[in-house]
Each structure stands twice: as structure tokens, then as C-alpha cells.
XYZ file of C-alpha atoms in Angstrom:
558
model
C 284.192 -150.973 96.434
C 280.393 -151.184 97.259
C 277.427 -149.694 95.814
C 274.894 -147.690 98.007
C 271.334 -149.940 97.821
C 268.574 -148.048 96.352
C 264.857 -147.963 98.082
C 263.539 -149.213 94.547
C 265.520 -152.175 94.127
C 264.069 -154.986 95.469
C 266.625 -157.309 94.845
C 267.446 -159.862 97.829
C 269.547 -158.324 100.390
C 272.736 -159.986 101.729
C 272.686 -160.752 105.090
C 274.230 -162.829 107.785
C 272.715 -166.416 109.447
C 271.622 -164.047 112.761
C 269.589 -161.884 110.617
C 268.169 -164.761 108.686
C 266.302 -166.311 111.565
C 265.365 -163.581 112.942
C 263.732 -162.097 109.994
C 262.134 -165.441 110.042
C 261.227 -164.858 113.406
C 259.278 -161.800 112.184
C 256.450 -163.808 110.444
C 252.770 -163.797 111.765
C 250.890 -166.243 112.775
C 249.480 -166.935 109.446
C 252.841 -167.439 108.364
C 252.738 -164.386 105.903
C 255.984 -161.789 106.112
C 256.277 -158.563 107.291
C 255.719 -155.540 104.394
C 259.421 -155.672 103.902
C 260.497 -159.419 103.862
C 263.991 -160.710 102.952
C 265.869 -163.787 102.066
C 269.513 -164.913 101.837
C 271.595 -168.274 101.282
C 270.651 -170.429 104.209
C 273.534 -171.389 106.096
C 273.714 -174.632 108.340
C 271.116 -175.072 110.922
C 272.057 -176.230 114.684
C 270.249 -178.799 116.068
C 267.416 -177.915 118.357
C 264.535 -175.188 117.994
C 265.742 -171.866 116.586
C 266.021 -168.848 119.318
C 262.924 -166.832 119.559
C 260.595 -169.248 117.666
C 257.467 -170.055 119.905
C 254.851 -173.490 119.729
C 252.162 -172.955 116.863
C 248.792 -174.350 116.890
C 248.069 -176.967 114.459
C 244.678 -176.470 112.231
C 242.788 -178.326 109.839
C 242.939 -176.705 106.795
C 246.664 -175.116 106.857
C 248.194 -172.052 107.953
C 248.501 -169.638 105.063
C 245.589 -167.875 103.642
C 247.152 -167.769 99.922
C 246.340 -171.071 98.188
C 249.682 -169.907 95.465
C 251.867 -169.869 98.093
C 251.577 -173.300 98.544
C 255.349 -173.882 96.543
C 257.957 -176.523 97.033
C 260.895 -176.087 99.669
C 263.532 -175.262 97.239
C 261.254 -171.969 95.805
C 263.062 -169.685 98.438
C 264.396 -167.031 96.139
C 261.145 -165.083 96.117
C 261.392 -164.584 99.777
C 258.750 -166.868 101.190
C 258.125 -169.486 103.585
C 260.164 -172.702 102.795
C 258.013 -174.828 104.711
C 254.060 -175.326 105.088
C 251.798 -177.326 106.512
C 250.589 -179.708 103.917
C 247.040 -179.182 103.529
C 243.944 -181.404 101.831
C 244.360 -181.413 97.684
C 241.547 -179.326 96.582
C 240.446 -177.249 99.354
C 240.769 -173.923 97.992
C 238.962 -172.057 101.005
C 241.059 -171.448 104.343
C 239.204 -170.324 107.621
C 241.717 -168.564 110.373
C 242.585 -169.999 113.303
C 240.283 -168.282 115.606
C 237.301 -169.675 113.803
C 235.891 -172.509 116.555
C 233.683 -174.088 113.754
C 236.433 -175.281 111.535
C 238.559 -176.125 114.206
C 235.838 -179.176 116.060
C 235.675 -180.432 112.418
C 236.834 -183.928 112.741
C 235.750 -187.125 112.083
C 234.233 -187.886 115.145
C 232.049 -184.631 115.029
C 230.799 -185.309 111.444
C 229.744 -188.698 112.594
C 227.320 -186.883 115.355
C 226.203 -184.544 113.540
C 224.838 -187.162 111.041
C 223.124 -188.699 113.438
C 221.841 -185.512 114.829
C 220.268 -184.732 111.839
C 218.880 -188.204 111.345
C 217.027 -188.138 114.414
C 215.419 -184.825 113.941
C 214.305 -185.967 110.130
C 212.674 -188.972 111.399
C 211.003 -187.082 115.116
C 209.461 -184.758 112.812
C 211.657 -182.327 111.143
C 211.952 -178.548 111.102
C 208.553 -176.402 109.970
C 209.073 -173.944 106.877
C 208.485 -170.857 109.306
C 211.336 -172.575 111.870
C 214.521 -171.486 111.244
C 218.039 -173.565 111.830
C 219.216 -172.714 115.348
C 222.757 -172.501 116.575
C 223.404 -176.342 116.866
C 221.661 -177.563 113.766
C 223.706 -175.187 111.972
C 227.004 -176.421 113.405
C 225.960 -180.055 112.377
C 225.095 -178.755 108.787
C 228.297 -177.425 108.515
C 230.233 -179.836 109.837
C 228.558 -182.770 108.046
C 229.318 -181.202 104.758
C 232.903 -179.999 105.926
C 234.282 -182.854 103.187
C 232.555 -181.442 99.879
C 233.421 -178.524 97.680
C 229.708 -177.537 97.669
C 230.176 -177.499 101.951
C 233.047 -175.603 101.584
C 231.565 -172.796 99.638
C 228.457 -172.891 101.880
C 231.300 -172.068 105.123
C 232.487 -169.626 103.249
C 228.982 -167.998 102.697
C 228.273 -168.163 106.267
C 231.748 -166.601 107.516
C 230.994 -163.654 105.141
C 227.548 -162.895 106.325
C 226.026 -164.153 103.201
C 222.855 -165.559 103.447
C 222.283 -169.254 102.645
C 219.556 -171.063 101.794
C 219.271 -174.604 103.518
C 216.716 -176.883 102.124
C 214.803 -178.364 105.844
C 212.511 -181.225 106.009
C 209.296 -181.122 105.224
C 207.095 -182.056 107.994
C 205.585 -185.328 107.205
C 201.448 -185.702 106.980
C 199.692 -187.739 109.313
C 198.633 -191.278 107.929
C 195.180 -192.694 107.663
C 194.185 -195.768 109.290
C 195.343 -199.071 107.953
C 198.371 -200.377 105.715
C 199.457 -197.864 103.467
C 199.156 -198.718 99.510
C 202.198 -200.507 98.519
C 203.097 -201.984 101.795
C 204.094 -205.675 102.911
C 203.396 -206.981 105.720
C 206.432 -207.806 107.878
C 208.439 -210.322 108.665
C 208.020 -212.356 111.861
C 211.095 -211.483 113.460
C 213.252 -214.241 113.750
C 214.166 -216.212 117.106
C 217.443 -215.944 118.626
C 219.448 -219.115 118.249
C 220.675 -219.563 121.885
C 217.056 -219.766 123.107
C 216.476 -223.539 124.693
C 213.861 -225.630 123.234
C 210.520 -224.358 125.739
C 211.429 -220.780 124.766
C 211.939 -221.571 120.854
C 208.747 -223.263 121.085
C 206.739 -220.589 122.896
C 208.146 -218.122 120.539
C 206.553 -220.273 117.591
C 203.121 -220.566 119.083
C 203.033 -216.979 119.771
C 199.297 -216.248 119.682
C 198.179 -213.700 117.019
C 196.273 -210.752 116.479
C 192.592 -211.017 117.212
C 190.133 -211.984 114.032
C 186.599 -211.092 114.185
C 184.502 -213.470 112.093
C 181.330 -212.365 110.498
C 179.643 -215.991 111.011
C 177.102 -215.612 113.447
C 174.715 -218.365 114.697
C 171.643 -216.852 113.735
C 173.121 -216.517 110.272
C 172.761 -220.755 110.290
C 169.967 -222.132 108.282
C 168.124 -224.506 110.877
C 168.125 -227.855 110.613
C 164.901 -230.180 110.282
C 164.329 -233.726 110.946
C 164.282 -234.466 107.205
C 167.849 -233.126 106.261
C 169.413 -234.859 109.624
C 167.219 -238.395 108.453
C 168.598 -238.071 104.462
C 172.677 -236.971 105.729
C 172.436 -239.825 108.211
C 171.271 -242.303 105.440
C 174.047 -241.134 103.251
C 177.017 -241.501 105.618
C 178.872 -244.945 105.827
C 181.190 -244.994 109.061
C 184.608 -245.974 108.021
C 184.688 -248.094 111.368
C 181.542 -250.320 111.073
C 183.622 -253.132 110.356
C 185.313 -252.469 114.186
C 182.062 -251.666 115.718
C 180.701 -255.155 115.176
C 183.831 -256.893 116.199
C 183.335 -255.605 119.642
C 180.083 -256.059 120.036
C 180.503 -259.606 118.871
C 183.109 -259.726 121.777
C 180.450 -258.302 124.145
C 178.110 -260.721 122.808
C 180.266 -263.973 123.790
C 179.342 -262.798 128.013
C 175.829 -263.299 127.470
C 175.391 -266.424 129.553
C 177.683 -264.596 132.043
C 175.498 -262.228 132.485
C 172.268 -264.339 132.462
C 174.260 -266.459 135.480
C 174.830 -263.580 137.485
C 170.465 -262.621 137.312
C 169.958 -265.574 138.432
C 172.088 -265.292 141.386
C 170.106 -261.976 142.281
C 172.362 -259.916 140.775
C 171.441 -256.396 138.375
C 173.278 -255.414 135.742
C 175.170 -252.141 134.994
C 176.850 -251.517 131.467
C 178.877 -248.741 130.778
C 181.361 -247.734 128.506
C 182.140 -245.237 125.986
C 179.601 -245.610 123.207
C 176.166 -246.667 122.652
C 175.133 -249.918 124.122
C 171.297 -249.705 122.924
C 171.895 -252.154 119.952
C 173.810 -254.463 122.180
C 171.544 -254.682 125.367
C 168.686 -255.373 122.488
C 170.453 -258.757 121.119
C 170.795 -259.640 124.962
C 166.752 -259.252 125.226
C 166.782 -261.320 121.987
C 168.950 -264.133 123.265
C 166.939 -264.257 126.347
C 163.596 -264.668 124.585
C 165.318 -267.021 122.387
C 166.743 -269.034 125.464
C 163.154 -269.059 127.588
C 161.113 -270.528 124.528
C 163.897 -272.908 123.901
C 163.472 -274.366 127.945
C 160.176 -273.380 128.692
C 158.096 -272.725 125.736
C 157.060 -269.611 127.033
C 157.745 -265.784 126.427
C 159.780 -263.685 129.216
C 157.979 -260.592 130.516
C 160.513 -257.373 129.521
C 159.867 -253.922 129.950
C 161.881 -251.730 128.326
C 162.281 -248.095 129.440
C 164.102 -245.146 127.038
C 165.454 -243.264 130.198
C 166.641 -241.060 127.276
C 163.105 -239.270 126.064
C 162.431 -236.174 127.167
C 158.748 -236.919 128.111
C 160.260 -239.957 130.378
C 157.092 -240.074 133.776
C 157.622 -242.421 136.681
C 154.494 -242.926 136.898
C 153.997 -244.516 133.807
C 156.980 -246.879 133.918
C 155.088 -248.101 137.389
C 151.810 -248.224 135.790
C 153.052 -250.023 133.064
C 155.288 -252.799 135.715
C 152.127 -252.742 137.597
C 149.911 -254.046 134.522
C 153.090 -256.547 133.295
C 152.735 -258.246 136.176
C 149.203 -258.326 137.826
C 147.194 -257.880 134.138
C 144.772 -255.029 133.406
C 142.411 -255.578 135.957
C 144.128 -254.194 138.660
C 145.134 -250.794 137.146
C 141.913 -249.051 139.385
C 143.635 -249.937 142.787
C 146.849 -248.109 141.479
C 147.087 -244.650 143.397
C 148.049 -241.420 141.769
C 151.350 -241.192 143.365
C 154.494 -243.008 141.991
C 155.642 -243.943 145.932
C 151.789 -245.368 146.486
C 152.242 -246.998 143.100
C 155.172 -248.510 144.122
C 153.826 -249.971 147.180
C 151.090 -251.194 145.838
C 153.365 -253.701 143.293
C 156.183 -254.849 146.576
C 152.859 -255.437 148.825
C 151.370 -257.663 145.902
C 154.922 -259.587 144.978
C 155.776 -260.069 148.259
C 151.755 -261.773 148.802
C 152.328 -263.855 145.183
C 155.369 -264.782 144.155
C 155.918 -264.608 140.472
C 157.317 -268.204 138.534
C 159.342 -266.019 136.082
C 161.087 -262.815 137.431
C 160.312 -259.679 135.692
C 163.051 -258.265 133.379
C 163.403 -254.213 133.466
C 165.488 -252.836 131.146
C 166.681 -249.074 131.011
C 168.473 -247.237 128.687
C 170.320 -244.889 129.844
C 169.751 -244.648 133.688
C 171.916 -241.469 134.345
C 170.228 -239.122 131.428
C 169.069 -235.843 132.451
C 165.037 -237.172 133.058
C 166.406 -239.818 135.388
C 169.036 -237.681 137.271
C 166.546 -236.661 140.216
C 166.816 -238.534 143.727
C 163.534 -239.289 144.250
C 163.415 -241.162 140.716
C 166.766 -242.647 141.843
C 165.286 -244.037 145.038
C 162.195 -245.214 143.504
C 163.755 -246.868 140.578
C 166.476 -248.899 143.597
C 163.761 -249.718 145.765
C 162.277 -251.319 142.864
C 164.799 -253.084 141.537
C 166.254 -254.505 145.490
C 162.738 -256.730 144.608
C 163.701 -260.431 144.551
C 161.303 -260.886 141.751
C 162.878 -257.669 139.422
C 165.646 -258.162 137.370
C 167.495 -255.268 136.278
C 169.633 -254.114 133.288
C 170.809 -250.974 132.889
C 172.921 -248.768 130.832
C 174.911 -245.653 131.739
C 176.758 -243.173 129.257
C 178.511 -240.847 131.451
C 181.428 -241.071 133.024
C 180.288 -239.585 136.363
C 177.421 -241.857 136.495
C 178.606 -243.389 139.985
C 178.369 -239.835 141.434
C 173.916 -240.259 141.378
C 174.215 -243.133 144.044
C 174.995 -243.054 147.706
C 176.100 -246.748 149.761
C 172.572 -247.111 150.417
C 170.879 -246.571 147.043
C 173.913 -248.720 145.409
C 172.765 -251.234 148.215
C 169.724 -251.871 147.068
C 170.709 -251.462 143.628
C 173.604 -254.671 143.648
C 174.890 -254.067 140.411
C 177.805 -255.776 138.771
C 179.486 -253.665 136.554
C 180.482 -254.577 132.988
C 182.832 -252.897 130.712
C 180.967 -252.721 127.651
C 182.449 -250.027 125.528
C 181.106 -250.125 121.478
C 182.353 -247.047 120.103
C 178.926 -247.078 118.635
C 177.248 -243.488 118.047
C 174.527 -242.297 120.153
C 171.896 -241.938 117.511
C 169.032 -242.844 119.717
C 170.140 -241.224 122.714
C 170.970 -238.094 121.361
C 168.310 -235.724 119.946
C 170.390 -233.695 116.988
C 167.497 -232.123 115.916
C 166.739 -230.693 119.275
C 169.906 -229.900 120.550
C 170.432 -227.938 117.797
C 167.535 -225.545 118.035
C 168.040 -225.354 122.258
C 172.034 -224.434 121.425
C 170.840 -221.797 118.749
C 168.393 -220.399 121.013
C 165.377 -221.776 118.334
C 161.912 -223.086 119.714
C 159.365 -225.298 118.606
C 160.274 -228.346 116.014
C 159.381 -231.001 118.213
C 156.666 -232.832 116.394
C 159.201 -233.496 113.802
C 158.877 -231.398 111.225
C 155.421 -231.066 108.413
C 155.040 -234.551 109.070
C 154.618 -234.638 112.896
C 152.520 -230.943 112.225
C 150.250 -233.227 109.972
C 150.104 -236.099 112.358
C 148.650 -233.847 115.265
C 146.282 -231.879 113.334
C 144.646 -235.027 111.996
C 143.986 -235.589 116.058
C 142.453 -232.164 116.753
C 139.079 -230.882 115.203
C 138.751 -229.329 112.055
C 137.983 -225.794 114.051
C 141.651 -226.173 114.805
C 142.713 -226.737 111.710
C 141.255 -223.884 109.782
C 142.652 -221.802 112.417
C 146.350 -223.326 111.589
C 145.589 -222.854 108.177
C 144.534 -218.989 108.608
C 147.890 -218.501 110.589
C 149.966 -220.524 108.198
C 148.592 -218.234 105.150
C 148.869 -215.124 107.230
C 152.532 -215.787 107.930
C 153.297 -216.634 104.185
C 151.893 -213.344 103.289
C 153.780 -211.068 105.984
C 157.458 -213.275 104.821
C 156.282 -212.110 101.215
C 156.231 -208.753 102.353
C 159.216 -208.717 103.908
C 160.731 -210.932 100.956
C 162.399 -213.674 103.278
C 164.224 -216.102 100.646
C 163.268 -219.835 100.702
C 164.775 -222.115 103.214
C 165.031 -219.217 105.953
C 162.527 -218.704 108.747
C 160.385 -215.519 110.162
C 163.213 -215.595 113.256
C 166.263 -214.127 111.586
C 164.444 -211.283 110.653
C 163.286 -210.311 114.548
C 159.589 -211.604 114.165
C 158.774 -209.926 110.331
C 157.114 -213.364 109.510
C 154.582 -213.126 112.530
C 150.806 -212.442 112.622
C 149.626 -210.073 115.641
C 147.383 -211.941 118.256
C 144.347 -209.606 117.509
C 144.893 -209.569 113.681
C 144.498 -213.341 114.189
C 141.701 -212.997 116.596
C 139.654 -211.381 114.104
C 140.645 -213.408 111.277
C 138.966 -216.447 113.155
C 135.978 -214.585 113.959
C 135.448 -213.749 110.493
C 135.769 -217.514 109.794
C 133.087 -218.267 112.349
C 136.148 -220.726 114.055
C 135.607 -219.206 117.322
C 132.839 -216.722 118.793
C 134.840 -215.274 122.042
C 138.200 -215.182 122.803
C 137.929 -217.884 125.685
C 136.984 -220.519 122.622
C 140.878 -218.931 120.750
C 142.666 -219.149 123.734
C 142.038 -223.090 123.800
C 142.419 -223.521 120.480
C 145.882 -221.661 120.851
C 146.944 -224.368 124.243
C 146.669 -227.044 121.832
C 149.184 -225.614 119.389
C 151.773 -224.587 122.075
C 151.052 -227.889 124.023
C 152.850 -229.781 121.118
C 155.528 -226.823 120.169
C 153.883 -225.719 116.817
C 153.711 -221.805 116.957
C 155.763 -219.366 118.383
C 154.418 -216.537 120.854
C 156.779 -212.969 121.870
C 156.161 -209.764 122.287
C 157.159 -206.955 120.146
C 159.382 -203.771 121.363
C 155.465 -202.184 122.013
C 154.717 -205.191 124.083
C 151.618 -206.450 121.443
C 151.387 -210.299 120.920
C 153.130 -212.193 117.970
C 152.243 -214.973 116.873
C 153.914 -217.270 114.283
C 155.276 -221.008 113.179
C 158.485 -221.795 113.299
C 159.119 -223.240 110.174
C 161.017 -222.686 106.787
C 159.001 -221.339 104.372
C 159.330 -224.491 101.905
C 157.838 -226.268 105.128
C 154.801 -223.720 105.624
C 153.700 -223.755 101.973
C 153.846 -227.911 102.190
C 151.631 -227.774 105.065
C 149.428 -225.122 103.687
C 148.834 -227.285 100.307
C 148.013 -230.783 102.778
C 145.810 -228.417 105.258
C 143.824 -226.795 101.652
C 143.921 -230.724 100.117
């Protein structure tokens, strides 16, 4: 007989398979029951989806909102689910389905948003007054979705809560130059399929650009006493070569003798200095001419390599070599008249012994013009001139046309002596021109002392005032020893009319007509200085160490 169910009991109700799944069938989406849920014994299920059951979405994070119903399959006597989703251990906090954050939480999208957020750290951050806008939220939240303290911030922001999410701070701007601490980087290393041009290219990469604080005017000059000591002191480790091919060189000398005879001039060039060699040639030839004739051979030797180098005196002085000093009056003033004078006279009286003319250095700079060219061929085409000359460039063929090398009827010799060009080469001089210096051309105190001793003692005393004057003003302006007035834009001058009346006091000079002569003799042979200040008044000075000026003071006072 049965027993009439009472509304309180809430024992488990008995009811048939059909009823089962469809109170099953009664569950939300959530998967929680209805307010009055039931269970019975399970019967056997058909295969196949149940009747009335529809396709659920899958989610992330489960389908139940109560973390303790989470039970076992066999726990079915309470009346709940028997199956579930399984979910991630741990995560205590469930979103529902309709939430579109929770459900674009995947790997891929945590990866982005990482990246997201990267790149806005390093472009510059967020401001403190900026606040997080739709997106940056969604990748803070989606880039913490793994962690517990993530989790509770979701939470926080599905209830409304308010969150507070540390931002970047906006980074300062940096000063110029490395930062402390920092190492300089790495050349970045080639790749290893490049071929061999590209690798090497990529090695000798140029640089980054290096200003040097060495300046020329910063170089102490150079005087003819330093050059004269350093060149004494240095042994060339190839002197033992040097004379080995000049003693090959040596060994054509009757060569070159038979080819003067046979009316032939003589052209050495070569790298290196042939000065010392064409000088034992003049010696064996002198040797050779008192050995078969008992007299002397008539040589003229011109330095082609001196500044100072006149035509007209090399004529004058062929003109007195071969006619004597009495005939120097009917020389004209011109080198051409010159010149005709001596081919009118040879060609008249023929000379026993040809005249030997030997120049150094026929292609310097002095002899480079074409009217010294032509004079100096038309000289030498003379049956009764024999020429030698010397020629250091390589271009040296380039200062002759057909006719000039016509006349001249050289034969070319390959002399080269590797020998250094310490004759032909001013150092001293170049120097100062390359620096932009003046004066030093008397050669130092001792060529200053050499041509005051030539002009009168009016001259002197007004050398000496200038000297002492100059002294003074580099006192003033404390100039160290060893430097000159130059480097310190003209301190170490004396002003024209401060030296004007310095002289007058002096009684050296009554008017300034007398000064201004005295004054041509001193820049005639390079030994003061004369600019003009930024006002545009005279300044006058020596240009000279100051070691130098006090030596010439003490011979000038002695």
C-alpha cells in the first residue's frame, strides 16, 4: 500500500527513465537545476544524443558558477549534475558565458597583448593624468588571465570595483653624451655568406669623425741650428747601399767623358740626389786633364737649386771663364745680348779646351721658365760648351719642346742614388712657407750677425732698439721661451711710430725718409716682420724665438 509524499520531505523521488532526462533537460545553461530538482537510479542510456538536449557552447573557465559542485560522477544522490566540464586546478573565480573578455582569452591573445604593452613601455608609456583606455585594459587583463593575482583583478573589474593599475612612468629626456655606466657597443658582426670584397669592405668601414686639437700654429718653428744638430745625429741605415750604387755609377765615367767628346751633353736623372756623384765626375775629369795635359779644365758649376739663381750672372760669369776679366765692360745688361756677345766671340776664337757647364738641378722651380730654357739650349748647342746636367723630377721631359731638346742633344743616363736631397731641398724654408711663417732666411742669429756686421752701426742700434723693444712687449705678454711673437697674433711687436720715435730719441735718424731706408735694408734680407693690426697701425717685429732675440741682443750690446 503506498504512502502519500509530504511537501517537506525532500527525499529523492522515484521516477521513470522518461522523466529522468527530461528533468535533466530542465537545467540552465549554467548547468544549475531548477528550484525543485530530482534524481533517480539511472537506467541504460541509448546510443545517440538524448531527445530535447541542444549544442552548448564551450568556455574557458567551466560551466558552473559553484566551485563545490565540482564532485565526481558517481556523487549523484544529492541530485546534481553527474558530469562537468573539467576546469583549470585552482581557478576559483568563474566569469559567465556572455562575458566577451574571458571568452578571447587564449594563448594567442596573451601573446599580443604582451607585445602590446611592450611597445607602448618602450614609445613612451602612459602619463599619470592618462588613464587606461578600452584596449590597454583588455591586454592587462588578458596578459594576467594565468595568475591568481589576475584573476582577482577580473573579478574587481566585473564588479565595478575600482582597480588600481600601476602605468609607466614616462621616461626623462637624456643629456648629451654616453650615459654613466655605459659600454660602448659592439661592432656588429658580418654575416658569414658575404664574399670576400664585401667582408673586406665591411672591415674597413670608415669611422666616426675625430677632431684633433693639433694645430700648425701650435708647432714650435724650426731654425737652422736644430735641423744642422738632428741631421748630424742621424746615421741612415742604408749608407752602406747608397755607396754601392754610386760606385756602380762611377764605373761609366769614361762613358760619359766619350760621349762629350763626340758633341754630346749629358742628362742624369733618377730618383735621388746625384749632386755628390756629378762632383766625383768633375773630380775625375780634373784628375784626367792634369794627368794628359798638365793643365786645369775650365768648370762652371751652377746650383739651379738656390732660390736667388739670375741668368745673368751664370752668363757673366761663362763670359769671364772664357774671355778673362777684361772683357766684362762690353757685356750688355740683357741676358739674350749677353749671350750673343759669348757665340759671336767663340765662333771668332775657337777655344783649345771646351768649356764644361755643370747644373744641378736643371728642372727646379728658378729654372722652370722658357726663356731661361731657351737661353740655357742655345748655349749649350755651342760646339765649344759641354754640358752636364741633372734633373730630379719625373716630369722633367715635359720643359722641352723638339726644338729646344734639339739644340740641347742630351743622352740620357739612368743614374738613380737613393741619396737624400739635402742640398737641393731647403727644410728650413719649406717649413716656414708650409706653416705660413716669414723671414728666417739669413739663417738664423748667425746669418742676423753676419749682415749687420755689413751695414753701419746707425743700423745696428736701430736693430738693437727693436730687438729690446720686442723682448719687453713678449715679457708683457709672458710668451714662454722657445715660442715666437706670431702665435700670439702680433703681442711681441713694436708699433712703427713707437719705433720711429725711439730712433729719434737715439739721434739714429732725423726724418722719417732716413727710417724708411734703414727699415729696406732689414726687409731686403728677411729680418723683421711688418702687418697691420685690426686698426690698420703698423707692426713691426723679428721673427725669432725669444732664446734667439736675447742671443742677438747680448752680441749687438758686446
Amino acid at each position: 500500500m503506498k504512502r502519500k509524499r509530504s511537501d517537506e520531505d525532500t527525499g529523492p523521488a522515484l521516477l521513470t527513465p522518461t522523466a529522468t532526462r527530461v528533468q535533466q533537460a530542465s537545467y540552465d545553461a549554467n548547468g544549475v537545476d531548477s528550484p525543485s530538482p530530482a534524481a533517480d537510479t539511472p537506467s541504460k542510456r541509448r546510443r545517440g544524443r538524448p531527445p530535447g538536449s541542444t549544442n552548448k557552447k564551450k568556455t574557458v573557465l567551466g560551466d558552473i558558477a559553484d566551485p563545490s559542485s565540482h564532485k565526481s560522477p558517481a556523487a549523484h544522490s544529492s541530485g546534481k549534475i553527474l558530469f562537468s566540464t573539467p576546469t583549470k586546478p585552482g581557478a576559483e573565480v568563474s566569469l559567465g558565458e556572455t562575458n566577451p573578455i574571458v571568452r578571447n582569452a587564449d594563448r594567442s591573445a596573451r601573446r599580443k597583448s604582451a607585445r602590446t604593452l611592450i611597445e607602448r613601455t618602450v614609445a613612451g608609456g602612459l602619463s599619470d593624468e592618462d588613464e587606461l583606455d578600452g584596449g590597454d585594459t583588455l591586454a592587462q587583463r588578458i596578459w594576467i588571465d594565468g595568475d591568481v593575482e589576475g584573476e582577482e583583478l577580473i573579478g574587481a573589474l566585473d564588479d565595478g570595483t575600482e582597480t588600481n593599475i600601476a602605468a609607466p612612468e614616462t621616461p626623462s629626456k637624456r643629456g648629451p653624451g654616453r650615459p654613466k655606466g655605459a659600454r660602448r657597443k659592439r661592432s656588429p658582426t658580418p654575416p658569414q655568406d658575404l664574399p670576400p670584397h664585401e667582408q673586406y669592405f665591411f672591415h674597413n668601414r670608415p669611422g666616426g669623425v675625430r677632431t684633433s686639437n693639433n694645430t700648425l700654429n701650435s708647432i714650435a718653428l724650426l731654425n737652422h741650428e736644430e735641423y744642422f744638430d738632428s741631421i748630424r745625429a742621424y746615421v741612415d741605415p742604408h749608407a752602406s747601399e747608397i755607396e754601392f750604387l754610386e760606385e756602380l755609377h762611377a764605373r761609366s765615367f769614361r762613358q760619359w767623358y766619350f760621349e762629350l767628346k763626340e758633341g754630346f751633353n749629358l742628362c742624369l736623372y733618377g730618383w735621388g740626389s746625384k749632386r755628390k756623384l756629378v762632383m766625383n765626375y768633375v773630380q775625375w775629369l780634373h784628375r784626367r786633364s792634369m794627368e794628359s795635359t798638365g793643365k786645369p779644365p775650365t768648370i762652371v758649376i751652377v746650383n739651379g737649386y738656390t732660390p736667388t739663381f739670375n741668368t745673368r750672372e751664370v752668363l757673366n760669369t761663362v763670359a769671364t771663364s772664357l774671355f778673362g776679366q777684361g772683357h766684362a765692360q762690353k757685356l750688355g745688361s740683357q741676358p739674350a745680348e749677353i749671350l750673343d756677345f759669348i757665340c759671336s766671340r767663340l765662333s771668332k776664337h775657337v777655344v783649345d779646351v771646351p768649356l764644361m757647364i755643370v747644373i744641378h738641378s736643371i728642372d727646379a722651380l728658378p729654372l722652370r721658365r722658357q726663356v731661361t730654357q731657351a737661353l740655357l739650349a742655345r748655349l749649350a748647342s755651342h760646339e765649344s760648351i759641354h754640358l752636364l746636367a741633372t734633373a730630379d723630377t719625373p716630369s722633367f721631359p715635359l720643359l722641352w719642346d723638339s726644338s729646344l731638346q734639339e739644340q740641347y742633344n742630351f743622352v740620357f743616363h739612368d743614374s738613380t742614388t737613393f741619396a737624400p736631397f739635402s742640398s737641393e731641398i731647403n727644410v728650413v724654408d719649406d717649413v716656414h712657407e708650409l706653416l705660413g711663417r716669414s723671414g728666417r732666411r739669413v739663417g738664423g742669429k748667425e746669418g742676423v750677425g753676419f749682415v749687420l756686421k755689413s751695414l753701419p752701426e746707425k743700423a745696428r742700434d736701430l736693430y738693437r732698439i727693436l730687438v729690446s723693444e720686442q723682448l719687453a712687449a713678449m715679457e708683457e705678454a709672458l710668451v714662454e721661451p722657445g715660442e715666437t711673437e706670431e702665435r700670439f697674433g702680433g703681442h711681441g711687436g713694436v708699433e712703427y711710430r713707437v719705433l720711429y720715435q725711439k730712433a729719434v730719441e737715439e739721434f739714429i735718424c732725423s726724418n722719417e725718409m732716413n727710417f724708411r731706408t734703414l727699415l729696406k735694408e732689414f726687409h731686403d734680407h728677411q729680418m723683421i716682420s711688418s702687418k697691420k693690426d685690426p686698426l690698420g697701425t703698423e707692426i713691426l717685429s723679428v721673427p725669432f724665438q725669444k732664446q734667439e732675440l736675447e742671443a742677438i741682443v747680448e752680441d749687438l750690446v758686446g
